[in-house]
mmCIF file of C-alpha atoms in Angstrom:
data_model
loop_
_atom_site.group_PDB
_atom_site.id
_atom_site.type_symbol
_atom_site.label_atom_id
_atom_site.label_comp_id
_atom_site.label_asym_id
_atom_site.label_seq_id
_atom_site.Cartn_x
_atom_site.Cartn_y
_atom_site.Cartn_z
ATOM 1 C CA UNK A 80 59.694 20.732 52.463
ATOM 2 C CA UNK A 81 56.829 21.042 54.841
ATOM 3 C CA UNK A 82 53.940 18.723 54.432
ATOM 4 C CA UNK A 83 50.895 20.191 52.753
ATOM 5 C CA UNK A 84 48.107 20.917 55.212
ATOM 6 C CA UNK A 85 45.100 18.686 55.007
ATOM 7 C CA UNK A 86 42.265 20.137 52.920
ATOM 8 C CA UNK A 87 39.709 22.020 54.882
ATOM 9 C CA UNK A 88 35.972 21.731 54.316
ATOM 10 C CA UNK A 89 34.106 19.228 52.169
ATOM 11 C CA UNK A 90 35.610 17.673 49.073
ATOM 12 C CA UNK A 91 33.643 17.154 45.827
ATOM 13 C CA UNK A 92 33.954 13.917 43.901
ATOM 14 C CA UNK A 93 35.072 14.172 40.258
ATOM 15 C CA UNK A 94 32.894 11.211 39.230
ATOM 16 C CA UNK A 95 29.570 12.178 37.705
ATOM 17 C CA UNK A 96 26.673 11.196 39.812
ATOM 18 C CA UNK A 97 23.965 9.176 38.029
ATOM 19 C CA UNK A 98 20.521 8.630 39.479
ATOM 20 C CA UNK A 99 20.020 5.128 40.684
ATOM 21 C CA UNK A 100 16.887 4.814 38.603
ATOM 22 C CA UNK A 101 18.663 5.540 35.289
ATOM 23 C CA UNK A 102 19.373 2.543 33.103
ATOM 24 C CA UNK A 103 20.514 1.877 29.574
ATOM 25 C CA UNK A 104 18.055 0.791 26.899
ATOM 26 C CA UNK A 105 15.277 2.040 24.653
ATOM 27 C CA UNK A 106 12.528 4.133 26.108
ATOM 28 C CA UNK A 107 8.926 3.141 25.496
ATOM 29 C CA UNK A 108 6.662 6.073 24.583
ATOM 30 C CA UNK A 109 3.989 6.828 27.119
ATOM 31 C CA UNK A 110 1.264 6.362 24.490
ATOM 32 C CA UNK A 111 2.672 2.928 23.565
ATOM 33 C CA UNK A 112 2.934 3.906 19.883
ATOM 34 C CA UNK A 113 5.981 3.249 17.729
ATOM 35 C CA UNK A 114 7.329 4.839 14.573
ATOM 36 C CA UNK A 115 5.176 2.483 12.503
ATOM 37 C CA UNK A 116 2.039 4.119 13.903
ATOM 38 C CA UNK A 117 2.998 7.576 12.644
ATOM 39 C CA UNK A 118 2.603 8.933 9.134
ATOM 40 C CA UNK A 119 5.788 9.980 7.390
ATOM 41 C CA UNK A 120 4.056 13.166 6.338
ATOM 42 C CA UNK A 121 3.559 15.457 9.341
ATOM 43 C CA UNK A 122 1.736 18.257 7.560
ATOM 44 C CA UNK A 123 -1.598 19.491 8.797
ATOM 45 C CA UNK A 124 -3.648 17.393 6.406
ATOM 46 C CA UNK A 125 -1.133 14.522 6.220
ATOM 47 C CA UNK A 126 -1.501 14.461 2.445
ATOM 48 C CA UNK A 127 1.010 14.660 -0.362
ATOM 49 C CA UNK A 128 0.418 17.509 -2.787
ATOM 50 C CA UNK A 129 -0.916 16.454 -6.162
ATOM 51 C CA UNK A 130 1.803 18.403 -7.924
ATOM 52 C CA UNK A 131 4.482 16.357 -6.141
ATOM 53 C CA UNK A 132 2.695 13.102 -6.894
ATOM 54 C CA UNK A 133 2.173 14.035 -10.557
ATOM 55 C CA UNK A 134 5.861 14.843 -10.991
ATOM 56 C CA UNK A 135 7.139 11.716 -9.247
ATOM 57 C CA UNK A 136 4.717 9.358 -10.973
ATOM 58 C CA UNK A 137 5.370 10.844 -14.422
ATOM 59 C CA UNK A 138 9.089 10.252 -13.855
ATOM 60 C CA UNK A 139 8.337 6.650 -12.909
ATOM 61 C CA UNK A 140 6.398 6.203 -16.158
ATOM 62 C CA UNK A 141 9.230 7.753 -18.185
ATOM 63 C CA UNK A 142 11.727 5.446 -16.481
ATOM 64 C CA UNK A 143 9.572 2.395 -17.185
ATOM 65 C CA UNK A 144 9.130 3.480 -20.821
ATOM 66 C CA UNK A 145 12.829 3.136 -21.642
ATOM 67 C CA UNK A 146 13.583 0.317 -24.071
ATOM 68 C CA UNK A 147 10.102 -1.197 -23.996
ATOM 69 C CA UNK A 148 8.810 -3.247 -26.918
ATOM 70 C CA UNK A 149 5.175 -2.174 -26.656
ATOM 71 C CA UNK A 150 2.273 -1.170 -24.468
ATOM 72 C CA UNK A 151 2.051 -4.562 -22.756
ATOM 73 C CA UNK A 152 5.738 -4.419 -21.890
ATOM 74 C CA UNK A 153 5.329 -0.918 -20.414
ATOM 75 C CA UNK A 154 2.319 -1.967 -18.331
ATOM 76 C CA UNK A 155 4.258 -5.000 -17.120
ATOM 77 C CA UNK A 156 7.068 -2.752 -15.894
ATOM 78 C CA UNK A 157 4.621 -0.451 -14.116
ATOM 79 C CA UNK A 158 3.086 -3.536 -12.516
ATOM 80 C CA UNK A 159 6.503 -4.663 -11.297
ATOM 81 C CA UNK A 160 7.115 -1.225 -9.759
ATOM 82 C CA UNK A 161 3.922 -1.435 -7.718
ATOM 83 C CA UNK A 162 4.195 -5.088 -6.634
ATOM 84 C CA UNK A 163 6.782 -4.710 -3.802
ATOM 85 C CA UNK A 164 4.876 -1.682 -2.526
ATOM 86 C CA UNK A 165 1.769 -3.838 -2.133
ATOM 87 C CA UNK A 166 3.665 -6.434 -0.123
ATOM 88 C CA UNK A 167 4.879 -3.821 2.344
ATOM 89 C CA UNK A 168 1.593 -1.931 2.564
ATOM 90 C CA UNK A 169 -0.229 -5.085 3.620
ATOM 91 C CA UNK A 170 2.078 -5.454 6.621
ATOM 92 C CA UNK A 171 2.043 -1.751 7.505
ATOM 93 C CA UNK A 172 -1.706 -1.179 7.235
ATOM 94 C CA UNK A 173 -2.491 -4.396 9.088
ATOM 95 C CA UNK A 174 -0.150 -3.311 11.890
ATOM 96 C CA UNK A 175 -1.939 0.036 12.153
ATOM 97 C CA UNK A 176 -5.324 -1.611 12.662
ATOM 98 C CA UNK A 177 -6.799 -1.864 16.185
ATOM 99 C CA UNK A 178 -5.436 -4.897 18.075
ATOM 100 C CA UNK A 179 -8.544 -7.009 17.489
ATOM 101 C CA UNK A 180 -8.325 -6.401 13.723
ATOM 102 C CA UNK A 181 -4.580 -6.876 13.216
ATOM 103 C CA UNK A 182 -4.897 -10.388 11.780
ATOM 104 C CA UNK A 183 -4.336 -10.526 8.043
ATOM 105 C CA UNK A 184 -7.409 -11.371 5.952
ATOM 106 C CA UNK A 185 -7.526 -15.104 5.249
ATOM 107 C CA UNK A 186 -10.593 -15.120 3.008
ATOM 108 C CA UNK A 187 -11.118 -13.620 -0.431
ATOM 109 C CA UNK A 188 -13.937 -11.196 0.397
ATOM 110 C CA UNK A 189 -12.329 -9.673 3.530
ATOM 111 C CA UNK A 190 -9.087 -9.233 1.580
ATOM 112 C CA UNK A 191 -10.856 -7.458 -1.297
ATOM 113 C CA UNK A 192 -12.766 -5.263 1.162
ATOM 114 C CA UNK A 193 -9.443 -4.390 2.790
ATOM 115 C CA UNK A 194 -8.106 -3.341 -0.639
ATOM 116 C CA UNK A 195 -11.310 -1.509 -1.600
ATOM 117 C CA UNK A 196 -11.462 0.514 1.618
ATOM 118 C CA UNK A 197 -8.329 0.548 3.785
ATOM 119 C CA UNK A 198 -5.723 0.417 1.025
ATOM 120 C CA UNK A 199 -7.560 2.850 -1.257
ATOM 121 C CA UNK A 200 -8.036 5.375 1.547
ATOM 122 C CA UNK A 201 -4.347 5.185 2.388
ATOM 123 C CA UNK A 202 -3.294 5.720 -1.237
ATOM 124 C CA UNK A 203 -5.966 8.089 -2.558
ATOM 125 C CA UNK A 204 -7.792 9.460 0.478
ATOM 126 C CA UNK A 205 -11.097 7.720 -0.307
ATOM 127 C CA UNK A 206 -12.418 4.192 -0.915
ATOM 128 C CA UNK A 207 -12.757 2.746 -4.406
ATOM 129 C CA UNK A 208 -16.095 3.293 -6.147
ATOM 130 C CA UNK A 209 -17.151 -0.342 -6.554
ATOM 131 C CA UNK A 210 -16.272 -3.930 -5.704
ATOM 132 C CA UNK A 211 -17.987 -6.598 -7.786
ATOM 133 C CA UNK A 212 -17.805 -10.299 -8.468
ATOM 134 C CA UNK A 213 -17.911 -11.633 -12.015
ATOM 135 C CA UNK A 214 -21.184 -13.325 -12.889
ATOM 136 C CA UNK A 215 -19.504 -15.589 -15.467
ATOM 137 C CA UNK A 216 -16.249 -16.589 -13.766
ATOM 138 C CA UNK A 217 -15.973 -17.453 -10.074
ATOM 139 C CA UNK A 218 -12.235 -16.716 -10.136
ATOM 140 C CA UNK A 219 -12.649 -13.063 -11.091
ATOM 141 C CA UNK A 220 -13.485 -9.932 -9.093
ATOM 142 C CA UNK A 221 -13.489 -6.287 -10.156
ATOM 143 C CA UNK A 222 -12.503 -3.081 -8.345
ATOM 144 C CA UNK A 223 -13.613 0.154 -10.009
ATOM 145 C CA UNK A 224 -12.462 3.752 -9.707
ATOM 146 C CA UNK A 225 -14.280 6.450 -11.653
ATOM 147 C CA UNK A 226 -11.401 8.949 -11.483
ATOM 148 C CA UNK A 227 -8.099 7.136 -10.842
ATOM 149 C CA UNK A 228 -5.428 9.576 -9.761
ATOM 150 C CA UNK A 229 -2.683 7.728 -11.651
ATOM 151 C CA UNK A 230 -4.311 8.587 -14.994
ATOM 152 C CA UNK A 231 -5.170 12.235 -14.390
ATOM 153 C CA UNK A 232 -1.758 13.789 -15.045
ATOM 154 C CA UNK A 233 -0.367 11.483 -17.730
ATOM 155 C CA UNK A 234 -0.408 12.645 -21.351
ATOM 156 C CA UNK A 235 -0.749 9.533 -23.517
ATOM 157 C CA UNK A 236 0.217 9.863 -27.211
ATOM 158 C CA UNK A 237 -2.223 8.658 -29.875
ATOM 159 C CA UNK A 238 -0.111 5.656 -30.804
ATOM 160 C CA UNK A 239 -0.316 4.483 -27.184
ATOM 161 C CA UNK A 240 -3.999 5.232 -26.596
ATOM 162 C CA UNK A 241 -4.570 1.769 -25.091
ATOM 163 C CA UNK A 242 -2.079 2.424 -22.289
ATOM 164 C CA UNK A 243 -3.519 2.497 -18.780
ATOM 165 C CA UNK A 244 -1.109 3.634 -16.067
ATOM 166 C CA UNK A 245 -3.402 1.948 -13.579
ATOM 167 C CA UNK A 246 -1.095 -1.021 -14.180
ATOM 168 C CA UNK A 247 0.995 0.452 -11.357
ATOM 169 C CA UNK A 248 -1.969 0.139 -8.974
ATOM 170 C CA UNK A 249 -2.605 -3.352 -10.376
ATOM 171 C CA UNK A 250 0.876 -4.292 -9.186
ATOM 172 C CA UNK A 251 0.087 -2.936 -5.706
ATOM 173 C CA UNK A 252 -3.140 -4.981 -5.549
ATOM 174 C CA UNK A 253 -1.284 -8.059 -6.777
ATOM 175 C CA UNK A 254 1.334 -7.614 -4.062
ATOM 176 C CA UNK A 255 -1.344 -7.334 -1.370
ATOM 177 C CA UNK A 256 -3.064 -10.507 -2.614
ATOM 178 C CA UNK A 257 0.171 -12.487 -2.806
ATOM 179 C CA UNK A 258 1.255 -11.192 0.601
ATOM 180 C CA UNK A 259 -2.039 -12.416 2.031
ATOM 181 C CA UNK A 260 -1.443 -15.900 0.643
ATOM 182 C CA UNK A 261 -4.052 -15.592 -2.125
ATOM 183 C CA UNK A 262 -2.157 -15.580 -5.386
ATOM 184 C CA UNK A 263 -3.791 -13.513 -8.116
ATOM 185 C CA UNK A 264 -3.104 -11.777 -11.398
ATOM 186 C CA UNK A 265 -4.363 -8.209 -11.654
ATOM 187 C CA UNK A 266 -4.784 -6.084 -14.785
ATOM 188 C CA UNK A 267 -6.110 -2.556 -15.360
ATOM 189 C CA UNK A 268 -8.735 -1.856 -18.052
ATOM 190 C CA UNK A 269 -10.120 1.447 -19.294
ATOM 191 C CA UNK A 270 -13.928 1.426 -19.388
ATOM 192 C CA UNK A 271 -14.665 5.122 -19.774
ATOM 193 C CA UNK A 272 -18.239 6.340 -20.009
ATOM 194 C CA UNK A 273 -19.797 9.640 -20.998
ATOM 195 C CA UNK A 274 -19.870 10.712 -17.353
ATOM 196 C CA UNK A 275 -16.606 9.084 -16.227
ATOM 197 C CA UNK A 276 -14.166 9.307 -19.114
ATOM 198 C CA UNK A 277 -11.193 7.942 -17.181
ATOM 199 C CA UNK A 278 -12.997 5.131 -15.356
ATOM 200 C CA UNK A 279 -10.752 2.135 -14.738
ATOM 201 C CA UNK A 280 -11.584 -1.397 -13.642
ATOM 202 C CA UNK A 281 -8.956 -3.630 -12.036
ATOM 203 C CA UNK A 282 -9.666 -7.253 -12.851
ATOM 204 C CA UNK A 283 -8.472 -9.536 -10.033
ATOM 205 C CA UNK A 284 -8.189 -13.156 -11.153
ATOM 206 C CA UNK A 285 -7.341 -15.595 -8.360
ATOM 207 C CA UNK A 286 -5.637 -18.924 -8.886
ATOM 208 C CA UNK A 287 -7.897 -21.977 -8.889
ATOM 209 C CA UNK A 288 -6.394 -23.404 -5.701
ATOM 210 C CA UNK A 289 -7.268 -20.170 -3.857
ATOM 211 C CA UNK A 290 -10.937 -20.472 -4.839
ATOM 212 C CA UNK A 291 -10.952 -24.186 -3.979
ATOM 213 C CA UNK A 292 -9.585 -23.373 -0.530
ATOM 214 C CA UNK A 293 -12.288 -20.726 -0.160
ATOM 215 C CA UNK A 294 -14.986 -23.279 -0.995
ATOM 216 C CA UNK A 295 -13.597 -25.744 1.554
ATOM 217 C CA UNK A 296 -13.601 -22.990 4.193
ATOM 218 C CA UNK A 297 -17.244 -22.189 3.371
ATOM 219 C CA UNK A 298 -18.258 -25.837 3.810
ATOM 220 C CA UNK A 299 -16.335 -26.115 7.073
ATOM 221 C CA UNK A 300 -17.984 -22.942 8.393
ATOM 222 C CA UNK A 301 -21.460 -24.166 7.528
#
């Protein structure tokens, strides 16, 4: 057999050419924002429809109502559903703050203002209606909402007229307080008026050691 003639012209390598600048690893967005900076909802208004919320929350109430012994037991279960959400929201909302404000609140008043404004806007699209301190007990503070969304679409039977589904929000507030290192017990109370029938007040009662630490911080500051 005759030897094959040498190939004429240029030959093309079978190995894929990769630019020298390419390298493995994660790419950093040009705007320096991560997935934690973006809302899960990408609609135009970035809001969840009330119909969807009403359906989901009513199912949560029905689930919590199974095998309960009374109203207090039901409110306790709603509180437990909201508590882990509060822990996570504290981290998420703090992370979304501007860099100079990303430190978690370490004092009672800044923490309550964070709940009253930042947390409430994230959950309900507006701040709470009032933030007050008890005039008779230095451990207690009150957050008020004249029209709480969690009570607008729940039909409460007569035998359970004392039920306040704001216990779910109480659990969220409690989780935020505990996550911030200021242990508190939070309960929801109906205080309807002629103008605001569904008005609810969340009573935030801090532990004594939290208030003592606050007093020490005040003396150190002064």
